């Protein structure tokens, strides 16, 4: 008769009182990891012991059972139960579910401990994400789930966001066809169809980085940090029905606005309301623009205003606030941490001081009737208002324009303007001596007549030469006179009070690029100009004495500022037909001298804030030029990664590849300076400096995510 095969007998399970259990020295776990004992105890207290302890009988010297049991596998659970007993939340004799191994078994206790810890398969991250989603769908709150699983609400929201990605992409991730970083990148969009389209796009290219995925999913959106969003506020946009997507895994400056048309409408409406408010001040015209062109004010005259005087009550309040600010600073300046309420008090005091110190400007209503204002959005999202500008076509319409006549110096043109328009304060002008001047010397009864014009001309010609000779021998006065003439040109429109035939011609760029006014150098120049405007006198006739009163360093700084406004290093577009204004040779000579100055001041365009961006550079060049630039800056292998892309995608990838380099296009380089860094210097082995997401693709390999799901999950849960 045939014998049947032996069947496996599983170890029996028993409920053993807790006080009959002891830890075994055979437990192989020596290093702490995962949840702390206290957290595990709280979890056991809430849901009970989900996994039995693995125990063995403790024999006596003769091998008989003593009624005690040792625990080779499950020591952390035992410690958690022990903590509950210590806190009197669990009875000492409470039964504990255990799997009892035979003491005489051939398998060592150490092997039990090793097997239990080593042969467990961690839960796949996708299963964790879906489990979190099912808990929310069942009605549990995010905060409660976070508390139950000893994590933070932010981690729970991350996993819920991952669970909301397209099911098709989930399948690819489950089969290790996508990395966790890539899956996280897809969470910036809730549009499953668009997610799948982008994944299809990646299948035909080398670049599958998470950054590229985020870029493709947000290329038709607007960042919350954009100045238009700051102007209308994100809250107003959301209240109007707009939506915002956020990246829960990477810094995103607040996220992206998805409805660009709605944002533009809100901006237009708010600008119109602000323009209406500014117009109500009494201006003839108010023009609005999101980005004011660089040369918007070119050819316009500025009228001057008066700062609103501070009242005695305001002065007293300002003194009290400054005393309060000094007191707070003395108390808290050395503190390691400032309480929130104190910090709020300091901010409130500083804000009120700023409001009192920043005095509004009052303009003459008669001047405002012929002038206007530009209303635009500043780089930080605040409203930018430039008041007091008179357009050339409005000059003739001004009925007071014939009140005074000013003779301009040679080459600057004579112009009839109001006396109030001569400089910022406006003063009466003294006429030249001569017989034809109605204000000159009148004929006396004794028969004296004014000197003939010709004689006056001859005499003053001789005096001019004498003055020139003396002037040349007094460098300090010569410097002051040149500075005076430059300041008149830079700050006092239509003023010709200087005897020097020297006029500063501020540069007005032809074809200025978009956003030039918001560039870092433009903002620095504007701030410096505004600072000097506040320091100089309103009346240009007081300027000479004011300049002489300045310290030497201040004179030099003002001189350099004025001179800088006339520096032109732009390679202007030479017209096909000579218009008499510029020629190719004159531009070449000007640019050559600009290089000399650039070397003298050690110009660093990169440090000044320029970067090769899509809008500022790559969109205006051809695909071969983009590839040549990337090759020069990073090497041929990087150019080979993007040579198959369409122009728009290639431009965006080139911007990213060159972001951290010091590469400049040829027109922005200074001849004689160090050449742009070669790709060899930045990447000695040809692959070490590959950007994130491209290194694996360049090798033709796909990252293996099957191994180490626990590590990937840890990244998602950070």
XYZ file of C-alpha atoms in Angstrom, residues 32-671:
640
model
C 16.202 51.047 15.543
C 14.207 52.061 12.466
C 10.660 52.907 11.470
C 8.066 54.025 14.007
C 9.182 54.736 17.552
C 8.009 52.429 20.358
C 5.669 55.146 21.652
C 4.043 55.591 18.232
C 3.669 51.835 17.807
C 2.077 51.609 21.262
C -0.472 54.268 20.325
C -1.292 52.379 17.131
C -1.768 49.108 19.054
C -3.963 50.906 21.584
C -6.176 52.181 18.761
C -6.502 49.136 16.515
C -5.140 46.224 18.569
C -2.277 43.859 17.775
C -2.465 43.127 14.049
C 0.402 40.605 13.980
C 0.960 37.823 16.502
C 4.235 37.429 18.343
C 6.548 34.560 17.413
C 7.480 32.749 20.662
C 9.241 29.613 21.891
C 8.822 27.814 25.261
C 11.573 28.458 27.799
C 12.782 25.039 29.068
C 14.354 24.273 32.394
C 17.647 22.439 32.907
C 15.972 19.128 32.151
C 14.299 20.420 28.984
C 10.818 20.625 30.474
C 8.613 23.652 29.799
C 8.583 26.273 32.536
C 5.424 28.091 31.430
C 7.457 31.086 30.245
C 7.952 31.970 26.591
C 10.738 33.939 24.882
C 10.218 36.214 21.869
C 12.848 35.875 19.083
C 10.665 37.755 16.556
C 8.382 40.635 17.561
C 10.519 42.496 20.073
C 9.256 45.967 19.067
C 5.648 44.853 19.501
C 6.580 43.454 22.930
C 8.212 46.766 23.920
C 5.095 48.635 22.810
C 2.863 46.322 24.864
C 5.253 46.742 27.801
C 4.879 50.536 27.536
C 1.074 50.214 27.592
C 1.305 48.019 30.721
C 3.631 50.529 32.362
C 1.111 53.330 31.732
C -1.650 51.062 33.122
C -3.474 51.015 29.788
C -3.033 47.242 29.495
C -3.315 44.595 32.236
C -0.209 42.577 33.149
C -2.110 39.363 32.565
C -3.762 40.481 29.290
C -3.713 37.620 26.753
C -1.376 38.228 23.814
C -1.853 36.334 20.486
C 1.257 34.238 19.841
C 2.523 31.661 17.340
C 4.307 28.984 19.383
C 7.327 27.231 17.870
C 8.458 23.947 19.394
C 11.519 24.225 21.603
C 12.960 21.098 20.044
C 12.660 22.430 16.478
C 15.700 22.095 14.249
C 15.376 25.717 13.189
C 17.236 28.174 15.406
C 15.477 31.086 17.066
C 17.846 33.489 15.257
C 16.548 32.135 11.946
C 12.956 32.854 13.022
C 13.904 36.471 13.753
C 15.814 36.873 10.481
C 13.059 35.347 8.352
C 10.284 37.452 9.852
C 12.178 40.697 9.174
C 13.893 39.825 5.884
C 11.183 37.966 3.986
C 8.514 40.633 4.345
C 7.592 42.454 1.112
C 6.940 46.172 1.638
C 3.676 47.539 0.345
C 4.065 49.065 -3.131
C 3.836 52.884 -2.939
C 0.913 52.895 -5.369
C -1.044 50.632 -3.029
C -0.340 53.090 -0.227
C -1.582 56.017 -2.315
C -4.780 54.200 -3.257
C -5.347 53.077 0.342
C -5.150 56.683 1.524
C -7.658 57.674 -1.167
C -10.079 54.931 -0.117
C -9.943 56.172 3.475
C -10.833 59.697 2.339
C -13.608 58.348 0.117
C -15.014 56.533 3.151
C -15.402 59.860 4.929
C -12.258 60.190 7.018
C -10.570 63.584 7.294
C -7.000 64.156 6.158
C -5.943 65.269 9.642
C -7.432 62.135 11.219
C -5.677 59.861 8.726
C -2.379 61.631 9.409
C -2.852 61.168 13.145
C -3.737 57.479 12.800
C -0.647 56.722 10.696
C 1.753 58.903 12.698
C 2.502 61.279 9.822
C 1.612 64.823 8.795
C -1.395 66.101 6.837
C 1.024 67.342 4.147
C 2.253 63.776 3.545
C -1.322 62.492 3.314
C -2.163 65.205 0.753
C 0.924 64.250 -1.250
C -0.191 60.647 -1.437
C -3.753 61.638 -2.313
C -2.360 63.801 -5.126
C -0.339 60.855 -6.417
C -3.455 58.681 -6.257
C -5.261 61.232 -8.455
C -2.863 60.853 -11.412
C -4.224 59.183 -14.575
C -4.928 55.453 -14.071
C -2.995 54.736 -17.282
C 0.104 56.304 -15.765
C -0.516 54.338 -12.557
C -0.336 51.134 -14.587
C 2.953 52.226 -16.144
C 4.360 53.079 -12.716
C 3.194 49.754 -11.254
C 5.093 47.939 -14.025
C 8.249 49.977 -13.275
C 7.949 51.886 -16.537
C 8.091 55.226 -14.710
C 10.018 56.509 -11.705
C 8.395 57.947 -8.608
C 9.946 61.363 -9.408
C 8.238 61.313 -12.794
C 4.911 60.320 -11.244
C 5.226 63.160 -8.729
C 5.841 65.621 -11.567
C 2.512 64.689 -13.178
C 0.617 65.852 -10.076
C 0.942 69.528 -11.124
C -1.983 68.951 -13.517
C -5.382 67.401 -12.854
C -6.057 66.876 -16.574
C -5.615 63.146 -17.203
C -5.729 63.591 -20.971
C -2.935 66.173 -20.870
C -0.891 63.947 -18.532
C -1.153 61.084 -21.001
C -0.249 63.366 -23.933
C 2.922 64.506 -22.186
C 3.897 60.909 -21.412
C 3.468 60.056 -25.095
C 5.689 63.025 -25.944
C 8.403 61.702 -23.627
C 8.365 58.365 -25.424
C 9.776 60.064 -28.541
C 12.595 61.999 -26.886
C 15.615 61.667 -24.654
C 14.484 64.049 -21.955
C 12.137 62.364 -19.493
C 13.158 64.361 -16.447
C 10.644 65.412 -13.822
C 11.496 69.060 -14.488
C 10.683 68.712 -18.172
C 7.350 67.049 -17.311
C 6.435 69.933 -14.991
C 7.394 72.438 -17.657
C 5.230 70.789 -20.327
C 2.247 70.560 -17.975
C 2.470 74.222 -16.929
C 3.632 75.939 -20.149
C 0.187 77.488 -20.738
C -0.227 78.727 -17.176
C 0.948 81.744 -15.164
C 2.966 81.467 -11.965
C 1.431 82.863 -8.801
C 4.654 84.880 -8.407
C 3.922 86.754 -11.674
C 3.453 90.489 -11.148
C -0.032 90.370 -12.719
C -1.148 87.859 -10.098
C 0.347 89.919 -7.286
C -1.479 92.958 -8.633
C -4.997 91.456 -8.726
C -4.205 88.955 -5.889
C -4.645 85.213 -6.037
C -7.708 85.461 -3.789
C -9.520 87.712 -6.297
C -8.654 85.341 -9.135
C -9.980 82.307 -7.238
C -13.111 84.221 -6.200
C -13.757 84.949 -9.886
C -13.764 81.226 -10.642
C -10.110 80.644 -11.498
C -8.205 77.557 -10.459
C -4.675 77.119 -9.160
C -2.511 74.014 -9.417
C 0.316 73.410 -6.993
C 3.277 71.097 -6.798
C 3.214 69.342 -3.435
C 6.677 67.894 -3.982
C 8.785 70.815 -5.238
C 8.975 74.568 -4.486
C 6.673 76.251 -7.000
C 6.436 79.902 -5.817
C 2.804 79.329 -4.884
C 1.668 77.316 -7.890
C 0.273 78.158 -11.310
C -2.904 79.883 -12.492
C -4.596 77.856 -15.211
C -7.070 80.408 -16.617
C -4.841 83.016 -18.278
C -7.754 84.729 -20.057
C -9.528 85.286 -16.738
C -6.358 86.708 -15.206
C -5.884 89.135 -18.102
C -9.502 90.280 -17.794
C -9.111 90.924 -14.068
C -5.897 92.862 -14.682
C -7.540 95.017 -17.372
C -10.531 95.745 -15.150
C -8.422 96.703 -12.148
C -6.076 98.843 -14.254
C -9.092 100.649 -15.711
C -10.421 101.394 -12.206
C -7.024 102.627 -11.033
C -6.691 104.776 -14.158
C -10.137 106.261 -13.497
C -9.084 107.105 -9.953
C -5.853 108.736 -11.146
C -7.717 110.630 -13.850
C -10.074 112.061 -11.224
C -7.091 113.939 -9.797
C -7.428 116.316 -12.753
C -4.997 115.070 -15.385
C -5.676 115.690 -19.076
C -4.906 112.083 -19.994
C -4.076 108.781 -18.320
C -2.549 105.867 -20.251
C -2.408 102.299 -18.930
C -0.159 99.352 -19.751
C 0.825 96.174 -17.946
C 4.412 96.720 -19.102
C 5.311 100.309 -19.888
C 7.638 100.513 -22.924
C 11.171 101.672 -22.251
C 10.833 104.906 -24.244
C 7.227 105.663 -23.285
C 8.164 109.055 -21.810
C 10.620 109.984 -24.561
C 10.153 113.591 -25.714
C 7.774 114.437 -22.882
C 8.312 117.274 -20.438
C 7.819 116.701 -16.732
C 6.060 119.280 -14.613
C 7.119 119.721 -11.029
C 5.052 119.355 -7.903
C 5.365 120.111 -4.244
C 5.618 117.584 -1.466
C 2.664 117.806 0.896
C 3.931 119.529 4.057
C 3.680 117.524 7.241
C 1.199 118.863 9.805
C 2.125 119.406 13.472
C -0.107 116.495 14.441
C 1.594 114.215 11.909
C 5.044 115.358 13.058
C 4.157 114.552 16.661
C 2.807 111.161 15.685
C 5.945 110.449 13.632
C 8.191 111.309 16.589
C 6.177 109.023 18.867
C 6.360 106.160 16.376
C 10.108 106.563 15.914
C 10.576 106.500 19.691
C 8.447 103.345 19.889
C 10.470 101.735 17.085
C 13.743 102.571 18.866
C 12.424 101.092 22.098
C 11.340 97.855 20.413
C 14.669 97.600 18.619
C 16.618 98.090 21.850
C 14.635 95.362 23.613
C 14.517 92.743 20.872
C 17.543 93.401 18.641
C 19.674 90.746 20.373
C 16.873 88.244 20.986
C 17.316 84.810 19.415
C 13.596 84.616 18.655
C 10.989 87.367 18.496
C 7.411 86.523 19.584
C 4.852 86.684 16.809
C 2.858 89.502 18.418
C 6.022 91.612 18.869
C 7.035 91.027 15.267
C 3.556 92.121 14.162
C 3.852 95.284 16.300
C 7.217 96.152 14.731
C 5.792 95.694 11.226
C 2.779 97.878 12.052
C 4.963 100.664 13.452
C 7.287 100.588 10.432
C 4.331 100.628 8.049
C 2.809 103.676 9.762
C 6.165 105.474 9.767
C 6.522 104.766 6.053
C 3.062 106.170 5.344
C 3.890 109.399 7.195
C 7.346 109.835 5.671
C 6.231 109.111 2.102
C 4.531 112.435 1.439
C 2.215 112.713 -1.603
C 3.094 115.300 -4.262
C 0.773 118.220 -5.002
C 0.646 119.589 -8.553
C -0.651 122.940 -9.801
C -4.154 122.373 -11.258
C -3.269 124.630 -14.219
C -0.281 122.392 -15.017
C -2.350 119.232 -14.581
C -4.791 120.460 -17.236
C -2.071 119.959 -19.892
C -0.235 116.981 -18.434
C -1.008 113.335 -17.902
C 0.101 110.139 -16.192
C 1.167 106.618 -17.066
C -0.336 103.787 -14.987
C 1.377 100.395 -15.109
C 2.313 97.418 -12.911
C 5.673 97.372 -11.157
C 7.857 94.269 -10.899
C 6.593 93.506 -7.376
C 2.936 93.736 -8.434
C 2.319 97.187 -6.989
C 0.688 99.992 -8.949
C 3.194 102.232 -10.709
C 2.071 105.782 -11.475
C 4.241 108.322 -13.340
C 2.507 111.696 -13.060
C 3.202 115.092 -14.579
C 4.127 114.315 -18.196
C 3.346 116.777 -21.004
C 3.170 115.372 -24.521
C 4.810 117.403 -27.323
C 1.484 117.866 -29.124
C -0.022 119.427 -26.001
C 2.702 122.066 -25.671
C 1.248 124.272 -28.412
C -2.241 123.939 -27.009
C -1.145 125.359 -23.660
C -2.438 128.974 -23.614
C 0.341 130.003 -21.241
C 3.067 128.736 -23.570
C 3.633 132.251 -24.943
C 4.254 133.749 -21.508
C 8.018 133.405 -21.861
C 10.612 132.634 -24.482
C 13.855 130.841 -23.903
C 16.818 130.946 -26.268
C 18.433 127.519 -26.499
C 22.093 126.941 -27.042
C 23.469 126.095 -30.459
C 22.363 122.704 -31.668
C 19.672 122.297 -29.014
C 17.045 124.394 -30.755
C 15.142 127.411 -29.501
C 11.768 126.831 -27.938
C 8.973 129.041 -26.661
C 7.744 127.623 -23.377
C 6.092 128.887 -20.237
C 8.281 130.442 -17.585
C 6.940 127.858 -15.135
C 8.280 125.165 -17.475
C 11.854 126.371 -17.366
C 13.371 123.771 -15.081
C 11.412 122.158 -12.332
C 10.660 125.356 -10.417
C 10.571 127.850 -13.294
C 12.064 131.351 -13.063
C 12.269 134.583 -15.024
C 15.104 134.742 -17.556
C 17.484 137.665 -18.074
C 17.628 138.923 -21.673
C 20.847 139.514 -23.583
C 22.133 143.105 -23.589
C 21.708 144.909 -26.881
C 19.943 147.749 -28.616
C 17.147 145.605 -29.926
C 16.179 144.275 -26.529
C 13.084 146.064 -25.181
C 14.327 145.281 -21.682
C 17.866 146.633 -22.335
C 19.302 150.006 -21.373
C 16.802 152.723 -22.307
C 18.057 155.931 -23.874
C 18.603 158.587 -21.231
C 17.792 162.285 -21.629
C 21.490 163.067 -22.179
C 21.407 161.137 -25.463
C 23.056 157.863 -24.330
C 22.017 154.895 -26.451
C 22.520 151.169 -25.857
C 25.676 149.654 -27.265
C 25.301 148.331 -30.797
C 24.639 144.657 -31.116
C 27.782 144.154 -33.203
C 29.983 145.725 -30.545
C 28.354 143.691 -27.813
C 29.049 140.601 -29.886
C 32.709 141.575 -30.409
C 33.290 142.355 -26.761
C 31.689 139.180 -25.501
C 33.679 137.162 -28.048
C 36.910 138.498 -26.542
C 35.573 137.859 -23.044
C 34.672 134.321 -24.028
C 38.269 133.570 -24.968
C 39.505 135.060 -21.716
C 36.951 133.028 -19.784
C 37.935 129.862 -21.643
C 41.598 130.414 -20.755
C 40.833 131.026 -17.086
C 38.369 128.137 -17.071
C 41.038 125.763 -18.396
C 43.340 126.713 -15.520
C 40.748 125.883 -12.850
C 39.931 122.128 -13.077
C 37.643 122.168 -10.034
C 35.394 124.848 -11.527
C 35.516 123.130 -14.903
C 34.341 119.885 -13.315
C 31.529 121.710 -11.507
C 30.426 123.466 -14.712
C 30.340 120.232 -16.708
C 28.464 118.551 -13.869
C 26.032 121.496 -13.772
C 25.342 121.218 -17.505
C 24.854 117.471 -17.296
C 22.476 117.698 -14.344
C 20.430 120.356 -16.156
C 20.064 117.983 -19.129
C 19.306 114.947 -16.980
C 16.933 116.448 -14.399
C 15.620 119.838 -15.668
C 13.854 119.429 -18.992
C 13.852 122.420 -21.369
C 16.395 124.274 -19.226
C 19.375 125.918 -20.920
C 20.948 127.939 -18.119
C 24.496 126.706 -18.686
C 26.970 128.726 -20.759
C 28.686 125.483 -21.758
C 27.668 124.217 -25.180
C 27.518 120.757 -23.715
C 24.269 118.821 -23.569
C 23.683 115.319 -22.306
C 21.581 113.257 -24.677
C 19.949 110.433 -22.667
C 19.735 107.226 -24.625
C 16.311 106.277 -26.026
C 16.635 102.760 -27.365
C 15.352 101.911 -30.801
C 13.201 98.775 -30.784
C 13.504 98.187 -27.016
C 12.799 94.567 -25.989
C 9.777 93.742 -23.852
C 10.319 93.918 -20.117
C 13.423 96.119 -20.377
C 12.072 98.515 -17.733
C 11.762 95.635 -15.254
C 15.353 94.394 -15.685
C 17.678 94.620 -12.690
C 19.951 97.336 -14.209
C 16.933 99.440 -15.254
C 15.460 99.293 -11.754
C 18.815 100.232 -10.202
C 19.168 103.248 -12.519
C 15.587 104.375 -11.846
C 16.044 104.127 -8.075
C 19.294 106.085 -8.232
C 17.678 108.754 -10.426
C 14.708 109.086 -8.076
C 17.055 109.429 -5.099
C 18.939 112.297 -6.742
C 15.693 113.932 -7.858
C 14.678 114.182 -4.215
C 18.045 115.687 -3.213
C 18.316 118.334 -5.944
C 16.553 121.709 -5.649
C 13.242 122.268 -7.429
C 14.446 125.505 -9.060
C 17.264 125.099 -11.568
C 18.664 128.551 -10.712
C 19.522 127.176 -7.285
C 21.361 124.202 -8.756
C 24.838 125.731 -8.987
C 25.060 126.526 -5.292
C 23.543 123.144 -4.420
C 26.178 121.302 -6.457
C 29.034 123.251 -4.876
C 27.655 122.363 -1.448
C 27.874 118.622 -2.151
C 30.747 116.550 -0.816
C 33.350 115.508 -3.381
C 32.187 111.880 -3.316
C 28.578 112.923 -3.909
C 29.634 115.158 -6.799
C 31.527 112.272 -8.345
C 28.581 109.889 -7.894
C 26.149 112.369 -9.456
C 28.596 113.030 -12.295
C 28.901 109.298 -13.015
C 25.113 108.836 -12.908
C 24.475 111.651 -15.390
C 27.276 110.495 -17.677
C 25.883 106.952 -17.624
C 22.538 108.147 -19.001
C 24.291 109.214 -22.191
C 26.235 105.985 -22.687
C 24.939 104.117 -25.726
C 26.336 100.676 -26.544
C 23.302 99.496 -28.538
C 23.933 98.085 -31.984
C 21.028 99.909 -33.588
C 19.392 98.585 -36.725
C 20.921 100.394 -39.687
C 18.164 101.301 -42.173
C 18.436 100.155 -45.751
C 18.407 103.758 -46.908
C 20.601 106.233 -45.026
C 18.386 108.534 -42.962
C 21.248 110.798 -41.956
C 21.054 109.784 -38.295
C 23.152 106.657 -37.984
C 25.536 104.709 -40.168
C 27.106 101.303 -39.805
C 30.567 102.821 -39.328
C 29.429 105.192 -36.583
C 27.805 102.314 -34.719
C 30.921 100.159 -35.054
C 33.123 102.934 -33.665
C 30.679 103.557 -30.814
C 30.556 99.842 -29.916
C 34.357 99.624 -30.026
C 34.625 102.448 -27.484
C 31.889 100.804 -25.375
C 34.131 97.730 -25.144
C 36.931 99.923 -23.799
C 34.637 101.254 -21.068
C 33.279 97.773 -20.343
C 36.791 96.513 -19.671
C 37.531 99.552 -17.524
C 34.479 98.997 -15.290
C 34.875 95.170 -15.403
C 31.371 94.675 -16.781
C 29.773 91.351 -15.768
C 26.500 90.879 -17.636
C 25.721 87.607 -15.859
C 26.167 89.198 -12.438
C 23.903 92.037 -13.612
C 21.105 89.497 -14.010
C 20.990 88.509 -17.695
C 20.307 84.881 -18.581
C 19.731 83.170 -21.947
C 15.960 82.642 -21.703
C 13.360 81.612 -24.246
C 11.751 85.059 -24.359
C 14.971 87.041 -24.189
C 17.079 85.050 -26.648
C 16.246 81.562 -27.937
C 12.893 82.468 -29.485
C 14.688 84.952 -31.757
C 17.277 82.544 -33.189
C 17.139 79.506 -35.468
C 17.361 75.866 -34.439
C 20.920 75.488 -35.805
C 21.958 78.522 -33.764
C 20.410 77.018 -30.605
C 22.298 73.764 -31.168
C 25.539 75.662 -31.803
C 25.077 77.665 -28.607
C 24.374 74.563 -26.507
C 27.393 72.840 -28.058
C 29.625 75.792 -27.216
C 28.354 76.056 -23.650
C 27.868 72.398 -22.660
C 29.237 70.097 -25.368
C 28.046 68.094 -28.356
C 26.412 65.351 -26.284
C 23.982 67.887 -24.782
C 23.144 69.313 -28.176
C 22.502 65.766 -29.378
C 19.903 65.300 -26.669
C 17.689 68.085 -28.041
C 18.390 68.120 -31.795
C 15.256 66.082 -32.536
C 12.877 68.475 -30.728
C 10.593 71.054 -32.260
C 11.734 74.676 -32.081
C 9.595 75.625 -29.040
C 10.616 72.571 -27.011
C 14.241 72.941 -28.080
C 14.258 76.564 -26.889
C 12.921 75.613 -23.451
C 15.423 72.784 -23.069
C 18.289 75.044 -24.154
C 17.263 77.565 -21.503
C 17.398 74.863 -18.850
C 20.707 73.430 -20.047
C 22.403 76.843 -20.046
C 20.782 78.078 -16.839
C 23.756 77.445 -14.555
C 26.461 78.350 -17.074
C 28.115 81.722 -17.656
C 27.516 81.544 -21.386
C 26.764 84.747 -23.308
C 25.849 85.319 -26.952
C 28.561 87.049 -28.949
C 26.991 90.581 -28.977
C 26.985 90.627 -25.155
C 30.632 89.622 -24.750
C 33.457 92.079 -24.178
C 36.402 91.433 -26.525
